[in-house]
Coordinates of C-alpha atoms and ligand atoms in Angstrom, one line a residue:
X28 CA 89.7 114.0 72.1
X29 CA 90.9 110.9 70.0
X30 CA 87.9 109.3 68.6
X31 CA 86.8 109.7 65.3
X32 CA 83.9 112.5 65.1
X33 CA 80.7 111.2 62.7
X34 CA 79.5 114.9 60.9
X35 CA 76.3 115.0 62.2
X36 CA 74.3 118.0 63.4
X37 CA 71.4 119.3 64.9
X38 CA 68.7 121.1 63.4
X39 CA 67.8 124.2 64.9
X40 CA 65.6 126.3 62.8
X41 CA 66.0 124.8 59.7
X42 CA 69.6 125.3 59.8
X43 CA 72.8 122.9 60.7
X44 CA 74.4 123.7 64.3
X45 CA 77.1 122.1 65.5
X46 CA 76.5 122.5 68.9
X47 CA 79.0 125.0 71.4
X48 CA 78.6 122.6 74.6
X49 CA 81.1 120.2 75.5
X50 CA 80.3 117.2 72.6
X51 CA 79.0 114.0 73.8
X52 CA 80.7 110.5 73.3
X53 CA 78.9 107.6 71.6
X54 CA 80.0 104.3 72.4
X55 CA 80.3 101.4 70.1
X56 CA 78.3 98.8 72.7
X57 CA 80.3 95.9 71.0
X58 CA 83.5 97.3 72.1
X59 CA 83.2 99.7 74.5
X60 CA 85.0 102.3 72.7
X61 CA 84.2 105.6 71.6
X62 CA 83.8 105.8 68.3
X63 CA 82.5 109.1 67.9
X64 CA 81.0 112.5 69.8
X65 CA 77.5 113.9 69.2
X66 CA 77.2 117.5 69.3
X67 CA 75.3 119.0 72.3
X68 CA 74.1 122.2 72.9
X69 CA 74.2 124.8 75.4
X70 CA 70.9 126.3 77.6
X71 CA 71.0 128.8 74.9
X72 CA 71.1 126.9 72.0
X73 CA 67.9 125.3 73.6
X74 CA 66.7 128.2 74.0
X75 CA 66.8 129.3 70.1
X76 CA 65.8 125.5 68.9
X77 CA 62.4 126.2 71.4
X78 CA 62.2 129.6 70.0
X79 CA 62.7 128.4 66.3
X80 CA 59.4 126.3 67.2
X81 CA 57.5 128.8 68.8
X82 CA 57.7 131.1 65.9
X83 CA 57.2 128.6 63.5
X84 CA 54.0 126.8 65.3
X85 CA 51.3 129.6 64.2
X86 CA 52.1 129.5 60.5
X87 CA 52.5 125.4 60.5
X88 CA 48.9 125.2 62.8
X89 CA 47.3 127.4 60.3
X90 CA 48.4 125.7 57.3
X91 CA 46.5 122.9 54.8
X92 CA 46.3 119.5 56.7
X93 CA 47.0 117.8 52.6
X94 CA 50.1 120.1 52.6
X95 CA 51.3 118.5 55.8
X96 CA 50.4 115.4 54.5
X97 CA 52.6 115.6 51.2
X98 CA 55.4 116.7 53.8
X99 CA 55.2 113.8 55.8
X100 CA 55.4 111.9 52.9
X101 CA 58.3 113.7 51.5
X102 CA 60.4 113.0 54.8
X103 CA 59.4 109.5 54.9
X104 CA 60.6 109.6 51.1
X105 CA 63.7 111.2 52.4
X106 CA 64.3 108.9 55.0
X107 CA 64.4 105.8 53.0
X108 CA 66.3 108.0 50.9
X109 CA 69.6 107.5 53.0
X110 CA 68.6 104.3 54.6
X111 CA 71.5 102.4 54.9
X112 CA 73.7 105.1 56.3
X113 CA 71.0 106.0 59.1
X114 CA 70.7 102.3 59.9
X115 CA 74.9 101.8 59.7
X116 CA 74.8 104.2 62.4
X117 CA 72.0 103.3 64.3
X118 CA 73.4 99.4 64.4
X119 CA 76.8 100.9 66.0
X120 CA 75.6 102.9 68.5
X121 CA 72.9 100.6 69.5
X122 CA 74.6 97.8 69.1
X123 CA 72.1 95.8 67.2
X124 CA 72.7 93.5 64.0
X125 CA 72.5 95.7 60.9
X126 CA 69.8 94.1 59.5
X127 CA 67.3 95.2 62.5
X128 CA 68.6 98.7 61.9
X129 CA 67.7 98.6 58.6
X130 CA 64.3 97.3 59.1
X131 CA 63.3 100.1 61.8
X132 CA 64.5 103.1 59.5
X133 CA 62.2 101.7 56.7
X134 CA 59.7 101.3 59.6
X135 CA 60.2 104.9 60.3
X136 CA 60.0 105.9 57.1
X137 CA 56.8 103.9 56.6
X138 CA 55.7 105.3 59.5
X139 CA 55.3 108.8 57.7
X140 CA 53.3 107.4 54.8
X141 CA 50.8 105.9 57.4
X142 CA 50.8 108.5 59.9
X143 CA 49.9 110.7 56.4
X144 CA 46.7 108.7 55.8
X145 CA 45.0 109.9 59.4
X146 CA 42.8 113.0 59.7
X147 CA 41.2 114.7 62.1
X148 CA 38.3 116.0 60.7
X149 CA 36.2 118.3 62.9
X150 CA 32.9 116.7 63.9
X151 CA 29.3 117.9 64.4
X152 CA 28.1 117.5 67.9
X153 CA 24.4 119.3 67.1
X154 CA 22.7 120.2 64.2
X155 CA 19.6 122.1 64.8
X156 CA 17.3 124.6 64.2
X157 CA 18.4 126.2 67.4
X158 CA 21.9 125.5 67.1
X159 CA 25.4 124.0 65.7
X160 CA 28.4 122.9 68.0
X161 CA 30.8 121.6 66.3
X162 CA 34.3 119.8 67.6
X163 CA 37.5 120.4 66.2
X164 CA 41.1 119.4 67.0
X165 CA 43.3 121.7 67.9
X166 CA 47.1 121.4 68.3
X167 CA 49.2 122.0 71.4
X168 CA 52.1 124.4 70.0
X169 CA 55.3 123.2 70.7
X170 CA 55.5 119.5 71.1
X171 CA 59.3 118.3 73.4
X172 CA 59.6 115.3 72.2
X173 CA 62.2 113.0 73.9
X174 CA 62.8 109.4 72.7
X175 CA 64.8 106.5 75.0
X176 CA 68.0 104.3 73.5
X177 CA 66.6 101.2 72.4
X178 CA 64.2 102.0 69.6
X179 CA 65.6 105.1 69.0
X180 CA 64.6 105.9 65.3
X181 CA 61.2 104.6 65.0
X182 CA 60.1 105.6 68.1
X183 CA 61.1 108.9 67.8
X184 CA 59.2 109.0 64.5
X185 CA 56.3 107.9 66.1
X186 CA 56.1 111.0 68.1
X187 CA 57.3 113.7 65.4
X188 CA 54.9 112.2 62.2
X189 CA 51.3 112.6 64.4
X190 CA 52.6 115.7 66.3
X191 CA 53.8 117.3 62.6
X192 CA 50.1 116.4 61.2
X193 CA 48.0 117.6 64.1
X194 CA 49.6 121.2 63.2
X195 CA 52.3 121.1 66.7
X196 CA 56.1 122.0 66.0
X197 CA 58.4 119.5 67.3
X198 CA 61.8 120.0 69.6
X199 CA 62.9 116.3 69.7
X200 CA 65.7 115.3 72.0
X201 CA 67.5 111.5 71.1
X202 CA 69.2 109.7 73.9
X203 CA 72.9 110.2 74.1
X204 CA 73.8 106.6 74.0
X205 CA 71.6 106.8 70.5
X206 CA 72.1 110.4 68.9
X207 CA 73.6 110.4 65.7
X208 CA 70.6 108.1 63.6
X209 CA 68.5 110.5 64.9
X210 CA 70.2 113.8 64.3
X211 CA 70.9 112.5 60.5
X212 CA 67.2 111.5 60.1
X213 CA 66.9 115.3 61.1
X214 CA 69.3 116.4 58.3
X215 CA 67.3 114.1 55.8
X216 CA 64.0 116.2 57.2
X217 CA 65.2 119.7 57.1
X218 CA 64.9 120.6 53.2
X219 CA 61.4 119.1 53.7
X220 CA 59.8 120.9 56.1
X221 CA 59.9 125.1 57.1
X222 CA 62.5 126.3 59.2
X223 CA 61.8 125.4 63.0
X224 CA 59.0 123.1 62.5
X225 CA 61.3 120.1 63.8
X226 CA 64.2 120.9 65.6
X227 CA 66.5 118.3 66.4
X228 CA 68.8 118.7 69.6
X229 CA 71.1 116.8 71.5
X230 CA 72.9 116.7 74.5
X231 CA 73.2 115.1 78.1
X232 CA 70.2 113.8 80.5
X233 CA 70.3 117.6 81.8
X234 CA 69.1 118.6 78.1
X235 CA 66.0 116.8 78.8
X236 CA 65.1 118.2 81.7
X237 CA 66.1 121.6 80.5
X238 CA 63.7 121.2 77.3
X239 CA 60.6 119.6 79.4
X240 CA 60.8 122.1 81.8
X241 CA 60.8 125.4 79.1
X242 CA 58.1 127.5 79.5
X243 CA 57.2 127.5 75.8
X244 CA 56.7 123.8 75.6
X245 CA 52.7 123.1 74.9
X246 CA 53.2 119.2 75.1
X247 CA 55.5 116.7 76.2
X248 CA 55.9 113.2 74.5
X249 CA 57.9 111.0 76.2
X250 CA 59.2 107.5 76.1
X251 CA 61.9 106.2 78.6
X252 CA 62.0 104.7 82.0
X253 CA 60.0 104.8 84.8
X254 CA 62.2 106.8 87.0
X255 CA 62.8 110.3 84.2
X256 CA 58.6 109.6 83.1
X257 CA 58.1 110.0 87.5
X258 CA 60.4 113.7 87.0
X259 CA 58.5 114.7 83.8
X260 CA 55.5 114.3 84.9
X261 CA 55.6 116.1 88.2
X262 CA 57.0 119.4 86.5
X263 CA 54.5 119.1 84.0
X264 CA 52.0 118.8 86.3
X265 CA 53.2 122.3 88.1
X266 CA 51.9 123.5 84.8
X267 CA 49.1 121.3 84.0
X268 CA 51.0 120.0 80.6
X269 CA 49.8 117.3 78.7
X270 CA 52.1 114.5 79.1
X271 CA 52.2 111.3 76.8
X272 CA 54.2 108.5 79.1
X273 CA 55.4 105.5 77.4
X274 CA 57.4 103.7 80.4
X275 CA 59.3 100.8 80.9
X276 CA 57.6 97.0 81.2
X277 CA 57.3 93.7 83.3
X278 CA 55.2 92.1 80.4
X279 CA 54.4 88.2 81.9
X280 CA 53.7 85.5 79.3
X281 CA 51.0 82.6 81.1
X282 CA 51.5 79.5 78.9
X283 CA 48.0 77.8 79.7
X284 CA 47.9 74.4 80.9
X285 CA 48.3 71.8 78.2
X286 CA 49.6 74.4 75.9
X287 CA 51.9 72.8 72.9
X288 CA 54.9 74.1 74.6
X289 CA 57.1 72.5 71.7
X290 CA 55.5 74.4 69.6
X291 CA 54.8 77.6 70.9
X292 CA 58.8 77.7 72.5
X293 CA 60.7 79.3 69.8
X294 CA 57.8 81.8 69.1
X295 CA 58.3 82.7 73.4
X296 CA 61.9 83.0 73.2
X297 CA 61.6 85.7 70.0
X298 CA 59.3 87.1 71.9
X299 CA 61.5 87.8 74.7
X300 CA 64.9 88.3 73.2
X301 CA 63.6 90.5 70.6
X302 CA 66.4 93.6 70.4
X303 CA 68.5 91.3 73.1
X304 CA 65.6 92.2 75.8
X305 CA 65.7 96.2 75.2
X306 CA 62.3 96.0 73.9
X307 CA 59.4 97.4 76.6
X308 CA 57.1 94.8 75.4
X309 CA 59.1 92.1 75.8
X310 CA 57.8 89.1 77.5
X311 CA 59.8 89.4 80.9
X312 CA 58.3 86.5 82.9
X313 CA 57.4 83.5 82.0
X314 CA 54.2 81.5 84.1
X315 CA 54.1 77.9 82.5
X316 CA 52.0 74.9 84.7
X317 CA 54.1 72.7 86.8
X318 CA 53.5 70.0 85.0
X319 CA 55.1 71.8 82.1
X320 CA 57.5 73.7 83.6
X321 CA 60.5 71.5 82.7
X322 CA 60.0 70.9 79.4
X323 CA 59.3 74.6 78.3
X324 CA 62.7 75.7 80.4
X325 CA 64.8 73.2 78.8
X326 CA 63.2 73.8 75.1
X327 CA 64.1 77.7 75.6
X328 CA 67.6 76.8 77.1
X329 CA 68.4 75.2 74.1
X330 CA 67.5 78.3 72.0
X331 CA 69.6 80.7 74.3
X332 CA 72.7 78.0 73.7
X333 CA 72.5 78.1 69.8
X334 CA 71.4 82.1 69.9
X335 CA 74.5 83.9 68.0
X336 CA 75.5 86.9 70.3
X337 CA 77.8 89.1 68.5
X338 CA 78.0 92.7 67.5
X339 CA 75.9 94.3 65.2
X340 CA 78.1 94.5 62.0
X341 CA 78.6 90.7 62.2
X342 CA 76.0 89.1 59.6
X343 CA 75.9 85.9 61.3
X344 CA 74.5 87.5 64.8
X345 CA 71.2 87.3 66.2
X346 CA 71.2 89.2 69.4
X347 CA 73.9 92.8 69.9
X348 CA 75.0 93.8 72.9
X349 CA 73.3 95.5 75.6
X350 CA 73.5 99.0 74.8
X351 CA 75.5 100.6 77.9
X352 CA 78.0 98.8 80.5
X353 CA 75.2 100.2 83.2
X354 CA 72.5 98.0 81.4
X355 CA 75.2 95.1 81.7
X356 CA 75.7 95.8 85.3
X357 CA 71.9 95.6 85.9
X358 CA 71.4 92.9 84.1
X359 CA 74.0 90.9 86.1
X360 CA 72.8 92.1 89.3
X361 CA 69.3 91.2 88.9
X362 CA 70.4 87.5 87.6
X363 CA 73.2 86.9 90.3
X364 CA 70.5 88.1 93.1
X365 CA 68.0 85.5 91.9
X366 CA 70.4 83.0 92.5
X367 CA 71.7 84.1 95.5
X368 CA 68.1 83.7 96.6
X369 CA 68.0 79.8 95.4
X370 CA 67.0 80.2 91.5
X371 CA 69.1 78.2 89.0
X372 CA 70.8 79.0 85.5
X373 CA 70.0 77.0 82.8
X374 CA 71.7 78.9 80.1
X375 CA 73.8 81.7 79.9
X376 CA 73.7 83.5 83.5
X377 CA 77.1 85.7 83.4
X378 CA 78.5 88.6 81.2
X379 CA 80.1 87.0 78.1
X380 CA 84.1 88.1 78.9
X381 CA 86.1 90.1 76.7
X382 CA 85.3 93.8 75.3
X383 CA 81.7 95.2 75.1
X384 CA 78.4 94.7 76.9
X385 CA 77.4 91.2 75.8
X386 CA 75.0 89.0 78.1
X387 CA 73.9 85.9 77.0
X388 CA 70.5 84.7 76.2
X389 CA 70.0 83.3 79.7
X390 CA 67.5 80.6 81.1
X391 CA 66.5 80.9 84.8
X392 CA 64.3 78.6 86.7
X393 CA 63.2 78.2 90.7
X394 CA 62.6 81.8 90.9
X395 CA 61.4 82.6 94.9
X396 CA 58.2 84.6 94.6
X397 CA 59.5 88.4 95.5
X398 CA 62.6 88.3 94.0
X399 CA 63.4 91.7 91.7
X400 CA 63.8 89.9 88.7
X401 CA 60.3 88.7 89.0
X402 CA 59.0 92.6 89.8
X403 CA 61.7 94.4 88.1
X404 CA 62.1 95.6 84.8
X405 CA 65.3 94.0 83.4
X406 CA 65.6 95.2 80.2
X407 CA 68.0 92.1 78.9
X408 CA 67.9 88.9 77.7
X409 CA 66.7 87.2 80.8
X410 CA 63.8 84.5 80.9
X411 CA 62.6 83.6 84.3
X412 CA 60.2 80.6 83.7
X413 CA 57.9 80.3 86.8
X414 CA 56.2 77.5 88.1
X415 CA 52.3 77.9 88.9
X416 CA 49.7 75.1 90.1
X417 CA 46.5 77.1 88.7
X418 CA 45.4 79.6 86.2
X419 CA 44.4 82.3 89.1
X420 CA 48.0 81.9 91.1
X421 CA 49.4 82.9 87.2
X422 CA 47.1 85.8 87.0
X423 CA 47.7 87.0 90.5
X424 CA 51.9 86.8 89.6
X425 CA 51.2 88.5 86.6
X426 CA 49.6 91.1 88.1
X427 CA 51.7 91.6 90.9
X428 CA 54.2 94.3 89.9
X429 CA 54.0 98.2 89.2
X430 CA 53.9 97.9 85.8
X431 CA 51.2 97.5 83.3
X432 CA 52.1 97.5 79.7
X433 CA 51.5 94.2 77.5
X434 CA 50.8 90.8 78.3
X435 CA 49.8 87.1 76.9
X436 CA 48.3 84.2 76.8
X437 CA 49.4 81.0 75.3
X438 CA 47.0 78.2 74.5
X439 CA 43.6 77.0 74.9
X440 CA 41.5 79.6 73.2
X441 CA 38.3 80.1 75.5
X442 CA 40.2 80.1 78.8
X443 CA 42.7 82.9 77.5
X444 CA 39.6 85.2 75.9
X445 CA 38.4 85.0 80.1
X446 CA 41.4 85.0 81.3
X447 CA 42.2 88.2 79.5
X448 CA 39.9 90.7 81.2
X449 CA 41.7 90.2 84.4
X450 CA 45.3 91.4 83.4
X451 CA 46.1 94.7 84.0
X452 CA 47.6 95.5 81.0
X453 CA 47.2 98.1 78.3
X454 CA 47.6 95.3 75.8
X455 CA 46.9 91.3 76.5
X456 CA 48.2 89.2 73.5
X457 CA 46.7 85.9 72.8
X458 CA 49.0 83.1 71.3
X459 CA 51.6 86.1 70.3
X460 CA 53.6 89.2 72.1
X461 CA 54.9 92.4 71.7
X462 CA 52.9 92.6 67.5
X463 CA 52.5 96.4 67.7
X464 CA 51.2 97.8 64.3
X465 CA 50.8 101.6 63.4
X466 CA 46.7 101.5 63.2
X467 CA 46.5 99.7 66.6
X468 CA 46.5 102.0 69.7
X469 CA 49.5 100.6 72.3
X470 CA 49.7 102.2 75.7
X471 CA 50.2 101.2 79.3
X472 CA 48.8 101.0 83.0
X473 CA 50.2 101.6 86.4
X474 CA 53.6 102.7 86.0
X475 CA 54.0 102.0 82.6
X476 CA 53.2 105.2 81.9
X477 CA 49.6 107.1 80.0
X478 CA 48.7 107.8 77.0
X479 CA 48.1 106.4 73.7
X480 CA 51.0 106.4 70.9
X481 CA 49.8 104.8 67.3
X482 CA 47.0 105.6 65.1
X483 CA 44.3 107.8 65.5
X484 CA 44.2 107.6 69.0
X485 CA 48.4 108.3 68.9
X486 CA 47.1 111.5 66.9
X487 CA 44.1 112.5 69.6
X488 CA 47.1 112.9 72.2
X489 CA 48.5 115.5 70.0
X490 CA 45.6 117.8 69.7
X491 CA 43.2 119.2 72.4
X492 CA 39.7 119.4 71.8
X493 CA 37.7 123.4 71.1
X494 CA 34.6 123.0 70.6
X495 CA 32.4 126.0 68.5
X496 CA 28.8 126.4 69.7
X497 CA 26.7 128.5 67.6
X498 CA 22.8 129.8 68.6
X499 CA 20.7 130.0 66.1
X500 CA 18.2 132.7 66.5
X501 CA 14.6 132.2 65.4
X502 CA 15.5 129.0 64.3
X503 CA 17.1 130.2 61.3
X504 CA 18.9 127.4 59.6
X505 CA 21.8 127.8 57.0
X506 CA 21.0 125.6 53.7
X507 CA 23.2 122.5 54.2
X508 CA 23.9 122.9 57.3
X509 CA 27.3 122.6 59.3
X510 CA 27.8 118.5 58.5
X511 CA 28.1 119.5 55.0
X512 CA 32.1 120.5 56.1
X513 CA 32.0 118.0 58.5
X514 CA 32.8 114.3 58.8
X515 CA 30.7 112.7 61.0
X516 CA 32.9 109.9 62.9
X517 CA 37.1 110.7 62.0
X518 CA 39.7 108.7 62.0
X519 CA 41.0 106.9 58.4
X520 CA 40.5 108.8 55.6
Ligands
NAD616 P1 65.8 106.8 80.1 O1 64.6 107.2 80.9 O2 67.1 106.7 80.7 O3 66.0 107.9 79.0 C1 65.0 108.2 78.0 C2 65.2 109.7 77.5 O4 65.0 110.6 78.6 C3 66.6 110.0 77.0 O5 66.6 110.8 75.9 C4 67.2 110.8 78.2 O6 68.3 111.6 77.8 C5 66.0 111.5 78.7 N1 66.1 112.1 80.0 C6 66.8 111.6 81.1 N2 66.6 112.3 82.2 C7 65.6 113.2 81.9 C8 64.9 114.2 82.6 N3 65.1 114.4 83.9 N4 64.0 115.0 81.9 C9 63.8 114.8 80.6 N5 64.4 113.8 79.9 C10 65.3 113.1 80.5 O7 65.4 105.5 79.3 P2 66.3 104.6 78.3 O8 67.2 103.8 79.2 O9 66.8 105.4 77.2 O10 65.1 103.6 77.7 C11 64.8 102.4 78.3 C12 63.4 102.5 79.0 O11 62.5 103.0 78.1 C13 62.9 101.2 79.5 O12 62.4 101.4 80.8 C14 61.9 100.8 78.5 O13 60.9 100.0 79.0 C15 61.3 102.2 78.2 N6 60.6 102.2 76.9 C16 59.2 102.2 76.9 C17 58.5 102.1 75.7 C18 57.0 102.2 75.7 O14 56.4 102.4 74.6 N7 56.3 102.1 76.8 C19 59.2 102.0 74.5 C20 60.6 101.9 74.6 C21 61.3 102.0 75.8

């Protein structure tokens, strides 16, 4: 074993544990190279981190919602704390420019404070003379929570901060392309919270499946692909689980007709090359009017041939690398079958040569209706730009893949708010794409998975509901009454 080793360790229990499986190597995606192994730990070791939870979930469940609170607030504190070294390595595993890294750990750490200002009050369902049911949020237990490579901080902090409030204990499992910002975000954590309420692990694929399928596991939280959200949720459903499924996307983009495509172009092209493409609720597809078609392909081929591609520690780049030579590989594939099928390049269109997994921003028109980079998820920095001849064909295209995630609509005003009951999408964005924001709910359809993450409604997934029914007998009444404890409608405090 040559490559350097980064110090980084799991958390199991509250305690450091360098892991007794074989370690796992991280690639730098700008090079190729290893630049440093992760640990990973055995069956057993899963066992104690799942254990560690178990034992720690009463106590945690039981204890002041304000005290969980001030810890969430002291781990987002913590966090920002040792920013730049969880973003340093964050940017070279994921390959993104450093200044992206930085901005999602001070979104994750943000993410604390706001997840912090939820509650989940209970709620009075009848208040009578002959009796008082009340509702009140209960938590899950232990919460496996298992986050995907491309986002891999925030959304892993997504899952643990509303799992950690709603009284669960959390075993969370980073990808191991993307380990080691996670596992030092869980160093950062453990001096803030009691020993085994988050347990970090880390390992192979296998560990995922090993840690969704324990039998102590009360919840699974998941974001990833299609395909390992399909194998989750059929063993979970062997044991009637809840599942939280955030899957992959197809979003389509319809730019209306007599949209200002001159003006809306660069906003597109963010929109779609946001993290080089490794962002679910990218804009995928493009649907522009024929009449437009042209002028919108050439105005975003321009922006993919001045995009600065170029790994993440560079200053001067825009877009990283993809983040594994597998995601290259698809990538290609997709684009090269397109054109085999008649569609034509306008930009980019082939790995950039040399070391690491760099694909171009790339411009692709004449698509044949069918083709997989049309239905498929691509995850890269691919914009098909599709011709329609009216709004209904558009819809019809958009709505013609598994997938069901986000969405949007570009121009006149009235014709996108009717236009935008008939996508099937979790989210349809008008005149923007892919704004997700901590108090707004985001979620998918089809096989983009179920479940809310975000907000209160992020926090609802977390809990299950109990409900306490009281008769009263002879109509006896306690002065006050049960609302006195009770908020009426939760959510922001
Ligand atoms: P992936 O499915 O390959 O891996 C995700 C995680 O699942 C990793 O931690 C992996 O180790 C683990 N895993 C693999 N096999 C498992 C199994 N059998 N059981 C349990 N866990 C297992 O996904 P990825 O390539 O890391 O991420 C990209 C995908 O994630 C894309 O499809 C993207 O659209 C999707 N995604 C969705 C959202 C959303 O909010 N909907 C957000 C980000 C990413």
């Amino acid at each position: 074993m040559n490559a350097p080793s980064v110090a980084v360790t799991m958390t199991l229990g509250g305690h450091p544990a360098v892991g007794s499986a074989a370690p796992v190597p991280v690639e730098d995606p700008a090079t190729g190279d290893v630049f440093a192994y992760a640990p990973a730990c055995t069956p057993q070791e899963l066992d104690t981190a799942v254990a560690a939870a178990a034992l720690a979930a009463p106590g945690w469940a039981a204890s002041d919602e304000d005290e969980r609170r001030a810890r969430l607030r002291a781990c987002g504190a913590a966090l920002a704390g040792c920013l730049d070294e969880v973003a340093g390595l964050l940017s070279r595993e994921q390959g993104k420019p450093l200044r992206n890294a930085q901005a999602e750990v001070q979104l994750s750490a943000d993410w604390f404070g706001h997840t912090a200002e939820l509650t989940l009050a209970p709620e009075v369902l009848e208040d009578t003379d002959t009796s008082c049911i009340g509702l009140e949020r209960v938590p899950h237990g232990v919460v496996a929570a298992i986050a995907p490579s491309n986002f891999p901080l925030i959304l892993s902090v997504c899952k643990i901060a509303p799992a950690l409030l709603a009284g669960n204990t959390v075993v969370l499992k980073p990808s191991p392309q993307t380990p080691l910002s996670t596992l030092r975000m869980g160093e950062a954590l453990r001096d803030h919270l009691p020993p085994g309420v988050l347990n970090v692990v880390s390992g192979d694929h296998d560990l995922g499946a090993g840690l969704t399928s324990h039998p102590a596991i009360g919840m699974i939280s998941f974001t990833g692909s299609v395909a390992t959200g399909r194998a989750i949720a059929r063993g979970a459903a062997e044991r009637f689980l809840p599942v939280v499924l955030e899957l992959g996307g197809n979003d389509p983009a319809i730019v209306l007709p007599g949209a200002d495509v001159d003006a809306l172009a660069p906003r597109l092209f963010q929109a779609a090359l946001a993290n080089s493409g490794q962002f679910c609720a990218a804009v995928k597809r493009v649907y522009v009017h024929r009449d437009q078609t042209a002028r919108l392909a050439e105005l975003l081929a321009d922006l993919a041939g001045c995009a600065v591609v170029g790994a993440g520690a560079d200053p001067a780049s825009e877009f990283g690398p993809l983040v594994s030579r597998e995601q290259l590989g698809r990538v290609a594939a997709l684009v090269d079958d397109a054109v085999a099928r008649g569609a034509r390049v306008l930009s980019g269109g082939k790995p950039l040569g040399g070391p690491g997994h760099f694909y171009p921003p790339t411009v692709v028109v004449d698509l044949p209706e069918g083709t997989e980079l049309e239905l498929e998820e691509q995850f890269g920095p691919v914009i098909p730009v599709i011709a329609y001849d009216d709004v209904d064909e558009a819809v019809g295209r958009a709505n013609s893949t598994q997938y069901g995630l986000g969405a949007s609509l570009w121009g006149d005003e009235d014709l996108a708010d009717e236009l935008a009951g008939r996508l099937d999408a979790g989210t349809v964005w008008i005149d923007t794409h892919g704004d997700l924001r901590h108090n707004v709910p985001f979620s998918g359809t089809g096989s983009s998975g179920r479940g809310a993450e975000y907000g209160y409604w992020g926090l609802l997934e977390y809990t299950r509901i109990k409900v306490r029914h009281r008769a009263r007998v002879a109509g006896r009444r306690p002065a006050g009454g049960a609302s006195s404890a009770a908020h009426d409608r939760p959510g922001e405090r």
